[in-house]
mmCIF file of C-alpha atoms in Angstrom:
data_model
loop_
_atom_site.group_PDB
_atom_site.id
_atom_site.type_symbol
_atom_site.label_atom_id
_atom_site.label_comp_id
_atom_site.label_asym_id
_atom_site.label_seq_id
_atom_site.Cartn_x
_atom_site.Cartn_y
_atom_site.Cartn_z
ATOM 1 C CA UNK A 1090 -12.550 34.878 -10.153
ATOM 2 C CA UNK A 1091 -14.507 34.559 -13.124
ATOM 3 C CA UNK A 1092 -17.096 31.697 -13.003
ATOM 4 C CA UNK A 1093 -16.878 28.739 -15.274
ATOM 5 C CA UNK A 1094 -19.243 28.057 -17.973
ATOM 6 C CA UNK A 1095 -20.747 24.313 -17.828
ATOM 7 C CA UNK A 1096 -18.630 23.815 -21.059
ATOM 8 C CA UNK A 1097 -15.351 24.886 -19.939
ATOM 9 C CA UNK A 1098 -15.943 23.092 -16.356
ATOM 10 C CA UNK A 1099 -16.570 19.289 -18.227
ATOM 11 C CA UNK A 1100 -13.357 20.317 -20.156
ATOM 12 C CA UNK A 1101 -11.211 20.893 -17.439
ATOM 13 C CA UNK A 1102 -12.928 18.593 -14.924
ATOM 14 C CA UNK A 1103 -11.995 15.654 -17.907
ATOM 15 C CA UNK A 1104 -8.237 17.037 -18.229
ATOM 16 C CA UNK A 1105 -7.874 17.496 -14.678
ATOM 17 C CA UNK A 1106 -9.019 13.883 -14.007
ATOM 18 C CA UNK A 1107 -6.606 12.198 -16.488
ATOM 19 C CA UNK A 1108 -3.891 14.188 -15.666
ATOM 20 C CA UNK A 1109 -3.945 13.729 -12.113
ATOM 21 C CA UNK A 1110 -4.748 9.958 -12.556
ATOM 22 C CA UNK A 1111 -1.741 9.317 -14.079
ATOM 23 C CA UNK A 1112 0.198 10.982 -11.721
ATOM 24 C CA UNK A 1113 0.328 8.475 -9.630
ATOM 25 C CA UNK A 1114 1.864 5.476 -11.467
ATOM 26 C CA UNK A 1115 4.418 7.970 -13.628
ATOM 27 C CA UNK A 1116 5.537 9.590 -9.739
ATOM 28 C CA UNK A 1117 5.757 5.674 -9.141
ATOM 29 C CA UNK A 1118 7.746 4.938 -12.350
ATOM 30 C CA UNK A 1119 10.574 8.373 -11.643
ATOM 31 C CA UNK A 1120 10.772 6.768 -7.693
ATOM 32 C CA UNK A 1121 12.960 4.087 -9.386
ATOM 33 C CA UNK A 1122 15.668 6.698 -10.453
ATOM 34 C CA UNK A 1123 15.804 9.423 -7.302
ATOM 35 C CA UNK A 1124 15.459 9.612 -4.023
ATOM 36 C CA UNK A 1125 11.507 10.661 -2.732
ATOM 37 C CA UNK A 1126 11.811 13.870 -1.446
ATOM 38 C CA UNK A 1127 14.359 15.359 -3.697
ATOM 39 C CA UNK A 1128 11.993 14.363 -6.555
ATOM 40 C CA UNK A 1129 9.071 15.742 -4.701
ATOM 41 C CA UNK A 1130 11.258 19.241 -4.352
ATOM 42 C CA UNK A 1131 11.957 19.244 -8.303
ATOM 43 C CA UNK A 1132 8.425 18.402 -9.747
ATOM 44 C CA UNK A 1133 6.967 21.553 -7.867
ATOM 45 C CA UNK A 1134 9.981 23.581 -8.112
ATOM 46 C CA UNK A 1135 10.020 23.144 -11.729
ATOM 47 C CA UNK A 1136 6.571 23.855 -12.012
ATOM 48 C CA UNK A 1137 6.529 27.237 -9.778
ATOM 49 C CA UNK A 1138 9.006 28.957 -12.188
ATOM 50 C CA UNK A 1139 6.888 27.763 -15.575
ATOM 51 C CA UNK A 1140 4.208 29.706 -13.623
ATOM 52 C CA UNK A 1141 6.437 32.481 -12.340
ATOM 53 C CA UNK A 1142 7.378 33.044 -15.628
ATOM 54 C CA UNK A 1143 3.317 33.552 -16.976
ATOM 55 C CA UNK A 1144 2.476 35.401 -14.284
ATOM 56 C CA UNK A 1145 5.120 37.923 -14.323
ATOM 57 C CA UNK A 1146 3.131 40.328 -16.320
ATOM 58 C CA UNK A 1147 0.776 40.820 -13.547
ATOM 59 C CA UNK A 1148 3.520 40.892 -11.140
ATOM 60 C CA UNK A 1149 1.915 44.338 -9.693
ATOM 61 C CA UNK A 1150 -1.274 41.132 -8.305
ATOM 62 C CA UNK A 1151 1.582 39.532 -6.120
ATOM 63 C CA UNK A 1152 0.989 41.566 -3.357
ATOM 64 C CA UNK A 1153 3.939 40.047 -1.284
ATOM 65 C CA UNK A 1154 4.303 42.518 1.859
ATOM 66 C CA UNK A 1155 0.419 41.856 2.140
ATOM 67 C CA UNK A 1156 -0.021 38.357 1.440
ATOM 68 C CA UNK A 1157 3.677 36.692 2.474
ATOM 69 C CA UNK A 1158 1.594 34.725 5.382
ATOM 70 C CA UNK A 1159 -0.891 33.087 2.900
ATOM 71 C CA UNK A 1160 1.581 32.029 0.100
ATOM 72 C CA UNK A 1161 3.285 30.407 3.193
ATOM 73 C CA UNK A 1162 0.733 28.533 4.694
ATOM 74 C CA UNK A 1163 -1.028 27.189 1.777
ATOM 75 C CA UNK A 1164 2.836 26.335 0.876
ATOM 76 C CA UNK A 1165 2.631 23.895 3.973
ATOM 77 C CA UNK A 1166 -0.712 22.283 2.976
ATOM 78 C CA UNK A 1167 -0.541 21.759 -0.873
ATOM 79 C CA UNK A 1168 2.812 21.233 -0.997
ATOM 80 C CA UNK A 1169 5.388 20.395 1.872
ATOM 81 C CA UNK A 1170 3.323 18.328 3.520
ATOM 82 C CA UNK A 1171 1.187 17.280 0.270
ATOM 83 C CA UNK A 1172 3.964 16.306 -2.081
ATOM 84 C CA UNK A 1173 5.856 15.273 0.736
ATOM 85 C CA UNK A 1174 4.243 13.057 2.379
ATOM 86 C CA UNK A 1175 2.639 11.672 -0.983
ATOM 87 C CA UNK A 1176 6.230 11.181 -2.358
ATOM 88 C CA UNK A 1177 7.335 9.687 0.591
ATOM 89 C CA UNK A 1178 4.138 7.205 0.682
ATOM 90 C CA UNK A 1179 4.221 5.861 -2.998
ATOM 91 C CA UNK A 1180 7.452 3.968 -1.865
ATOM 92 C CA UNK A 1181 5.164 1.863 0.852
ATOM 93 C CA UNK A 1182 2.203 1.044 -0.916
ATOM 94 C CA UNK A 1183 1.053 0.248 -5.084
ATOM 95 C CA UNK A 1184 0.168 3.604 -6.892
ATOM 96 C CA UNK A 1185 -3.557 2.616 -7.038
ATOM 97 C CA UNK A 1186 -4.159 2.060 -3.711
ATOM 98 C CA UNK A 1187 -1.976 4.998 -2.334
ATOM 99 C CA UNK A 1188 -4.180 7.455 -4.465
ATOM 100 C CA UNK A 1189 -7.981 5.464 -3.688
ATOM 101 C CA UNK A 1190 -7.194 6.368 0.274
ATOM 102 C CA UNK A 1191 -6.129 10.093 -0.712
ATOM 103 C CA UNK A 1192 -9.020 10.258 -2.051
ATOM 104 C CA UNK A 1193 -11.052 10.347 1.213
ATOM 105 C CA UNK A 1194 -10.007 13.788 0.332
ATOM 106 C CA UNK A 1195 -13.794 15.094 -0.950
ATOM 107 C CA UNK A 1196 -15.413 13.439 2.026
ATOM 108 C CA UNK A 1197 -13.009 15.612 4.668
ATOM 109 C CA UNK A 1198 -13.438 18.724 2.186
ATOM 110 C CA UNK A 1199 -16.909 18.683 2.369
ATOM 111 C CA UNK A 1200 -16.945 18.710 6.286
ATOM 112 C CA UNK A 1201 -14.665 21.446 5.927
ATOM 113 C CA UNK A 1202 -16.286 23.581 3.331
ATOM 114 C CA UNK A 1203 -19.548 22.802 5.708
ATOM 115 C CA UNK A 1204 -17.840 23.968 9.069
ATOM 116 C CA UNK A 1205 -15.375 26.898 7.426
ATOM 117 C CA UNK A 1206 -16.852 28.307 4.043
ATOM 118 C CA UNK A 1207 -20.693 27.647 5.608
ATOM 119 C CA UNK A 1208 -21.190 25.500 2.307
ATOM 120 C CA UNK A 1209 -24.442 23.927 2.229
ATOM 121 C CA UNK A 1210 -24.977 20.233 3.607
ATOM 122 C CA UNK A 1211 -28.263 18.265 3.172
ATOM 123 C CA UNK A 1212 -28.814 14.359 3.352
ATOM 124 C CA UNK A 1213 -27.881 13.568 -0.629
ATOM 125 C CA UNK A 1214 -24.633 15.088 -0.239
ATOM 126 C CA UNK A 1215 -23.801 13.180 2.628
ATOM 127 C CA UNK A 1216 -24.795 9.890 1.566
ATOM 128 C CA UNK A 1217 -23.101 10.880 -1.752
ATOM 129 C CA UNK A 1218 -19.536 11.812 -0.394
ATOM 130 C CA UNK A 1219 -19.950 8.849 2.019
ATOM 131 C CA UNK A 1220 -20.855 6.407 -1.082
ATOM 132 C CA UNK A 1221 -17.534 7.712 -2.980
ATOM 133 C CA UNK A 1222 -15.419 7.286 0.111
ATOM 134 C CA UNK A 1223 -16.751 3.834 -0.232
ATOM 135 C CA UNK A 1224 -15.966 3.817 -3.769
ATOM 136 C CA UNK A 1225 -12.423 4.713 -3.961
ATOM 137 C CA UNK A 1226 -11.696 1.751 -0.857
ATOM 138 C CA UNK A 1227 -13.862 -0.766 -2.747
ATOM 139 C CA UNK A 1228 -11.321 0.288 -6.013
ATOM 140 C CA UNK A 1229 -8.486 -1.243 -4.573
ATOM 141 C CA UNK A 1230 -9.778 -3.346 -1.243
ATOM 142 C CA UNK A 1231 -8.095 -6.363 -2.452
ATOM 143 C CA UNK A 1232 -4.280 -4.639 -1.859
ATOM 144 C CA UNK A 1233 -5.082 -5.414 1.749
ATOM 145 C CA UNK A 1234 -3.125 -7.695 2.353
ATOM 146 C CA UNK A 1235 0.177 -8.723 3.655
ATOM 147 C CA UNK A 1236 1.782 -8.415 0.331
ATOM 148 C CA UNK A 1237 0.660 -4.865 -0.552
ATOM 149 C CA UNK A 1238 0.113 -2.803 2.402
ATOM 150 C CA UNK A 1239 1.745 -1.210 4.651
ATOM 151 C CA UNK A 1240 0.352 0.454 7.833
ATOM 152 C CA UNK A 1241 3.099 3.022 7.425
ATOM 153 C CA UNK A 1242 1.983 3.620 3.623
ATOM 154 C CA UNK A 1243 -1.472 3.852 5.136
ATOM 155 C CA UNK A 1244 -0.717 6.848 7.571
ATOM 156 C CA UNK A 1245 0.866 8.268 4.954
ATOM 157 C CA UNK A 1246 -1.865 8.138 2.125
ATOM 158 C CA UNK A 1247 -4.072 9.697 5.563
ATOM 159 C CA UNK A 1248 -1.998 12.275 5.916
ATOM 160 C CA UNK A 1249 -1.570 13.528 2.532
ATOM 161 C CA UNK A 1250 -5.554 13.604 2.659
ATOM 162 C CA UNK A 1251 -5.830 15.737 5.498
ATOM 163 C CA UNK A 1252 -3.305 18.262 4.844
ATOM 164 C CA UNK A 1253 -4.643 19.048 1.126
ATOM 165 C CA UNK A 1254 -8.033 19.235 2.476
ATOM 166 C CA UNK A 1255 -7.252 21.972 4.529
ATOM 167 C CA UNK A 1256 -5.419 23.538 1.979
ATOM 168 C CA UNK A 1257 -7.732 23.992 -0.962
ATOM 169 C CA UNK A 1258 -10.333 24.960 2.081
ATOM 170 C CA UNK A 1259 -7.484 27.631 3.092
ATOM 171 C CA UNK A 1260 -6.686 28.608 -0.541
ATOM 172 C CA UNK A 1261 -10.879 29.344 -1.179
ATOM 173 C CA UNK A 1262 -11.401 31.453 2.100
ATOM 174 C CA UNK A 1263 -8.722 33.890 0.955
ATOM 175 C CA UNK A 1264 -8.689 33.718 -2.762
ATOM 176 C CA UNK A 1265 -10.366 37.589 -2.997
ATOM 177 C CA UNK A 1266 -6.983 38.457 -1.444
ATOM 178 C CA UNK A 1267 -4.850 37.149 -3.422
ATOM 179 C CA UNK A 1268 -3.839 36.639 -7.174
ATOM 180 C CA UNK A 1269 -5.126 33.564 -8.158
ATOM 181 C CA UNK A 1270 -2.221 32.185 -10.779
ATOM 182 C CA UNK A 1271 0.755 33.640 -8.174
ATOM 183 C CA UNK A 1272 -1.084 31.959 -4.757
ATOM 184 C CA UNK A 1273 -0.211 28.933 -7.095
ATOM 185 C CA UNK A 1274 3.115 30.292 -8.545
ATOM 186 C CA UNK A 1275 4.587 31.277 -5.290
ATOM 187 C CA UNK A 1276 3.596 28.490 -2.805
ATOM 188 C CA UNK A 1277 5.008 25.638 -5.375
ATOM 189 C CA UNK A 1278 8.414 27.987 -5.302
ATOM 190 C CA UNK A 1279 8.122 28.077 -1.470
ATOM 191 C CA UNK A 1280 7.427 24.179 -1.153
ATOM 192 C CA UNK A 1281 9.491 23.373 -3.435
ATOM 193 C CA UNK A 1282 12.387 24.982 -2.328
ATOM 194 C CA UNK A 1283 12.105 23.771 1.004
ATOM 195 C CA UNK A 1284 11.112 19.659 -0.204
ATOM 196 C CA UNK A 1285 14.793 20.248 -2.527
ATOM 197 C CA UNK A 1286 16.640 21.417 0.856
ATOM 198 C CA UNK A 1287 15.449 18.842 3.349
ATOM 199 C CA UNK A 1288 16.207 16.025 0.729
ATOM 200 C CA UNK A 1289 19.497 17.809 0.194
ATOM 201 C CA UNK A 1290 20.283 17.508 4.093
ATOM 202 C CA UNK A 1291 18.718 13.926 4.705
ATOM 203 C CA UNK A 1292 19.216 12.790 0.530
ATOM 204 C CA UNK A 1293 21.967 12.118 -1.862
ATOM 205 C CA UNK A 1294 22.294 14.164 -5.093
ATOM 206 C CA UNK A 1295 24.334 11.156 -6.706
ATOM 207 C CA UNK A 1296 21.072 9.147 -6.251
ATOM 208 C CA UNK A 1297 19.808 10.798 -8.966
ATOM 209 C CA UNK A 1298 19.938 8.677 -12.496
ATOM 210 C CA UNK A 1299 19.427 11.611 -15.174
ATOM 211 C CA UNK A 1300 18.975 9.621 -17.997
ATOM 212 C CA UNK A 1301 16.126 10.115 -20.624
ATOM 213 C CA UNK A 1302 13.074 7.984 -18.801
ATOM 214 C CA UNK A 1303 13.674 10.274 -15.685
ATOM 215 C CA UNK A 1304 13.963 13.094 -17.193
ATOM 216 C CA UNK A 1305 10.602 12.225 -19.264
ATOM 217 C CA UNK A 1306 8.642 11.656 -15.897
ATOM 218 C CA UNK A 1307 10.180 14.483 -14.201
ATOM 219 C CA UNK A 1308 9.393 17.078 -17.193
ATOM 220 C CA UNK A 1309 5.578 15.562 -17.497
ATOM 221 C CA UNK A 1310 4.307 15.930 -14.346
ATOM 222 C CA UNK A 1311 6.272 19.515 -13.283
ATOM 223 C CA UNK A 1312 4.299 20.774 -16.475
ATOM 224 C CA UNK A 1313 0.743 18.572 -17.133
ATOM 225 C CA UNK A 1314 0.139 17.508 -13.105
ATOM 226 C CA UNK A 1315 1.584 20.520 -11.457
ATOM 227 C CA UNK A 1316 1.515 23.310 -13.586
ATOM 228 C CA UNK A 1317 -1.193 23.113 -15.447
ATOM 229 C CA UNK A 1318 -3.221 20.591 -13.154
ATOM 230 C CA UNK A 1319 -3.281 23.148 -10.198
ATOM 231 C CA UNK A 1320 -4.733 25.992 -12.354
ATOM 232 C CA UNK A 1321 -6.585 23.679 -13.708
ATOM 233 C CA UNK A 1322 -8.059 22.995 -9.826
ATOM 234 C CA UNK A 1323 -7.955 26.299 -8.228
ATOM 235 C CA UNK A 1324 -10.123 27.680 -10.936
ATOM 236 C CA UNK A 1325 -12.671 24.843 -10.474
ATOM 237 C CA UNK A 1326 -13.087 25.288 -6.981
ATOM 238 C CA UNK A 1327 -12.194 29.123 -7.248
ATOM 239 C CA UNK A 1328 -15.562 29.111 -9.278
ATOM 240 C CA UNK A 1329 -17.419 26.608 -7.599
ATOM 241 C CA UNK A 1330 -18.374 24.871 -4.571
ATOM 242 C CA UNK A 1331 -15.953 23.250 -3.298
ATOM 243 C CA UNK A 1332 -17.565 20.059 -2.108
ATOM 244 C CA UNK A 1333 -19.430 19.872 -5.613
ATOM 245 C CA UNK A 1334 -16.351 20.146 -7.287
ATOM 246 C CA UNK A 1335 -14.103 17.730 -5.236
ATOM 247 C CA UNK A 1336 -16.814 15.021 -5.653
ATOM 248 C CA UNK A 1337 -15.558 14.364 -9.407
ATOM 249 C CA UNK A 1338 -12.120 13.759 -8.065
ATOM 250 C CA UNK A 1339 -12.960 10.382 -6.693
ATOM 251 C CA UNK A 1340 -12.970 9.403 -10.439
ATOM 252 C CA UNK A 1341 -9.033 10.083 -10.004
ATOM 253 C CA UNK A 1342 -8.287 6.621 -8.599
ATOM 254 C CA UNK A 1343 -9.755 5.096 -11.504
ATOM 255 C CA UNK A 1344 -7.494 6.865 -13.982
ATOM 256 C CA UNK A 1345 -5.021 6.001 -11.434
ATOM 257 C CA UNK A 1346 -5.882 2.259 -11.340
ATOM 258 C CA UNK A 1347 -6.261 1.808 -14.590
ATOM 259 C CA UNK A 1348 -2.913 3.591 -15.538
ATOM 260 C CA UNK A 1349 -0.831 1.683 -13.083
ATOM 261 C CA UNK A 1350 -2.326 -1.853 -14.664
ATOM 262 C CA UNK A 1351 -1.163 -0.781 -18.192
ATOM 263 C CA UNK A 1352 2.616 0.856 -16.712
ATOM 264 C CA UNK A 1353 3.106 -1.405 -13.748
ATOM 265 C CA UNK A 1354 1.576 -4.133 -14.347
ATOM 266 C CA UNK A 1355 -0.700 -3.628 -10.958
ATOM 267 C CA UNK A 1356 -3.687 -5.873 -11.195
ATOM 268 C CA UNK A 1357 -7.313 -4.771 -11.805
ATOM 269 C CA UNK A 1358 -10.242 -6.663 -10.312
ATOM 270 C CA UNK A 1359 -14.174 -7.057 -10.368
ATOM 271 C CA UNK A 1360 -13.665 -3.892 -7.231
ATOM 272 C CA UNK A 1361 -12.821 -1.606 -9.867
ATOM 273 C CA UNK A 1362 -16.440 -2.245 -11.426
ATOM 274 C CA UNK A 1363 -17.975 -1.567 -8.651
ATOM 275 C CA UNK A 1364 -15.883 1.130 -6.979
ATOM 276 C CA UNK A 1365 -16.991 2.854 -9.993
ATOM 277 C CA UNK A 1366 -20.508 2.504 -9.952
ATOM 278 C CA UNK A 1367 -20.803 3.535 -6.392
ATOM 279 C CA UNK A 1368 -18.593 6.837 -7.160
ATOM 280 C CA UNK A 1369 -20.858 7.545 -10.305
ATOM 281 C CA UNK A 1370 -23.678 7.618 -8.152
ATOM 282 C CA UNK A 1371 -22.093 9.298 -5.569
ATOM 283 C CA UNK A 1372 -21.249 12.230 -7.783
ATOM 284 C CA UNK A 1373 -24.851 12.330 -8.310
ATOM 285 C CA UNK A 1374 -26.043 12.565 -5.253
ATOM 286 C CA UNK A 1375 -23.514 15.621 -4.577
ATOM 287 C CA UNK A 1376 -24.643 17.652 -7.387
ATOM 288 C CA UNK A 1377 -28.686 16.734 -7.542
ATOM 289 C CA UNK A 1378 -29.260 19.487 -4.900
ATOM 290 C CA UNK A 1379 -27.278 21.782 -6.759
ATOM 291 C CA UNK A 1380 -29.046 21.591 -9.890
ATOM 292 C CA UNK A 1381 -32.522 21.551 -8.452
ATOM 293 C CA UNK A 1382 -31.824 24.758 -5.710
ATOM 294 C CA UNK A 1383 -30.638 26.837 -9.184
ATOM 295 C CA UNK A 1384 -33.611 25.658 -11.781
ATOM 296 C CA UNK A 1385 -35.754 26.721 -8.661
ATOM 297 C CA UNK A 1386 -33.724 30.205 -8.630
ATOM 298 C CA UNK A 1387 -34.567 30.349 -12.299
ATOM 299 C CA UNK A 1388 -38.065 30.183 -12.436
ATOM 300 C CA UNK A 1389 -38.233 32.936 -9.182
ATOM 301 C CA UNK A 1390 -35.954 35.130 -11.559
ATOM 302 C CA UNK A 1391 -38.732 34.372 -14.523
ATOM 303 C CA UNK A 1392 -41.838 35.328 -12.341
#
């Protein structure tokens, strides 16, 4: 894939950040009309075919005899078990705090990028991803309590973590195999297919309030958080490193956070002060070595 300028990654670092931010407290808001994982089976469903239907003009890319197994498996991570569990887990804990432990996510794909894609790790990039981990819990560290948490919420928010960490790592080892826009495409058909059956089996249809504030959630994040937001992603770490990357997502929980104060009334403490400072200069740290190693490859290139 074509690499990013430093323009057009700010741009879609920014959109990316808002959009998924507000994911969480608007997936929170549609919970109160259907049940978890029939939602969770519509949002990516619905966002597969808007996809589908861009992509069919390079439908001679999809590749499917060839590439059936990957579409599959990153279906698994990044979106059955993903959405799924993530769905599931929004009903156990507040939005804020559900995303601030998914985002442990950067710290587990940095180990992973380091052990699978051979990514480089040094000492800054450690302490970094280890100061945003502490970032994102110091966000919300007052929800631990009795009246917000649940240990069951908890696994859950773990979970979710783990699985999409080894899916982007997954969908960036075999990206020069397949089609960028149709890995997307076809895994949020896949997932979402299968997220719409098992709610179908253990779920009731007549659950399902379709008035106009459900629809309105429902319609925003199949198009803005899945749709557009996992192009959005896969071409940022498509053209990136991954770790590098993933470190601006920790600013997700405080879109999050502050999102779910303003549409559900979830409070916002001194934390959130300094849960940001630590992930500002944790994002830092991650990308100091980057920028150094390359003005060091630009003066060899000079001489």
């Amino acid at each position: 894939m074509k690499r990013l300028s430093s323009k057009q990654t700010i741009i879609y670092i920014i959109v990316l950040v808002v959009m998924w931010g507000a994911n969480w407290p608007l997936t929170k808001l549609a919970l109160a009309y259907t049940p978890p994982l029939l939602f969770a089976g519509l949002r990516t469903l619905i966002g597969g075919a808007i996809l589908v239907i861009f992509a069919l003009h390079r439908l001679n890319k999809l590749r499917l005899k060839d590439n059936w197994h990957i579409y599959l498996i990153s279906s698994l991570f990044n979106i059955i078990l993903y959405y799924g569990l993530q769905t599931i887990g929004l009903n156990y804990l507040p939005a804020g705090l559900f995303s601030a432990i998914v985002f442990l996510q950067p710290v587990l794909l940095g180990l992973l990028s380091w052990i699978w894609l051979g990514e480089p790790m040094f000492g800054m990039k450690i302490i970094g991803l280890l100061l945003g981990s502490i970032g994102v819990f110091t966000l919300s560290a007052t929800g631990f309590n009795g009246s917000y948490s649940s240990f069951i919420g908890i696994l859950l928010a773990l979970g979710t973590a783990v699985f999409w960490s080894l899916g982007v790592v997954y969908m960036k080892k075999t990206n020069e195999q397949v089609d960028a826009i149709w890995a997307i495409s076809i895994q949020l058909v896949i997932g979402g297919a299968f997220l719409i059956s098992t709610g179908t089996i253990f779920e009731n249809w007549s659950e399902i309030i379709w008035n106009v504030p459900f629809i309105t959630y429902l319609l925003t994040i199949s198009i803005f958080v899945i749709a557009i937001g996992w192009v959005l992603y896969f071409k940022l770490v498509s053209s990136g490193e991954v770790s590098r990357v993933s470190s601006y997502t920790f600013l997700i929980p405080v879109v999050s956070i502050l999102t779910s104060s303003l549409l559900l009334n979830e409070a916002v403490t001194v934390n959130l002060l300094m849960g940001l400072i630590l992930i500002m200069v944790s994002i830092l740290l991650v990308n100091y070595k980057q920028k150094v190693n390359q003005e060091k490859e630009n003066v060899r290139q000079v001489t």
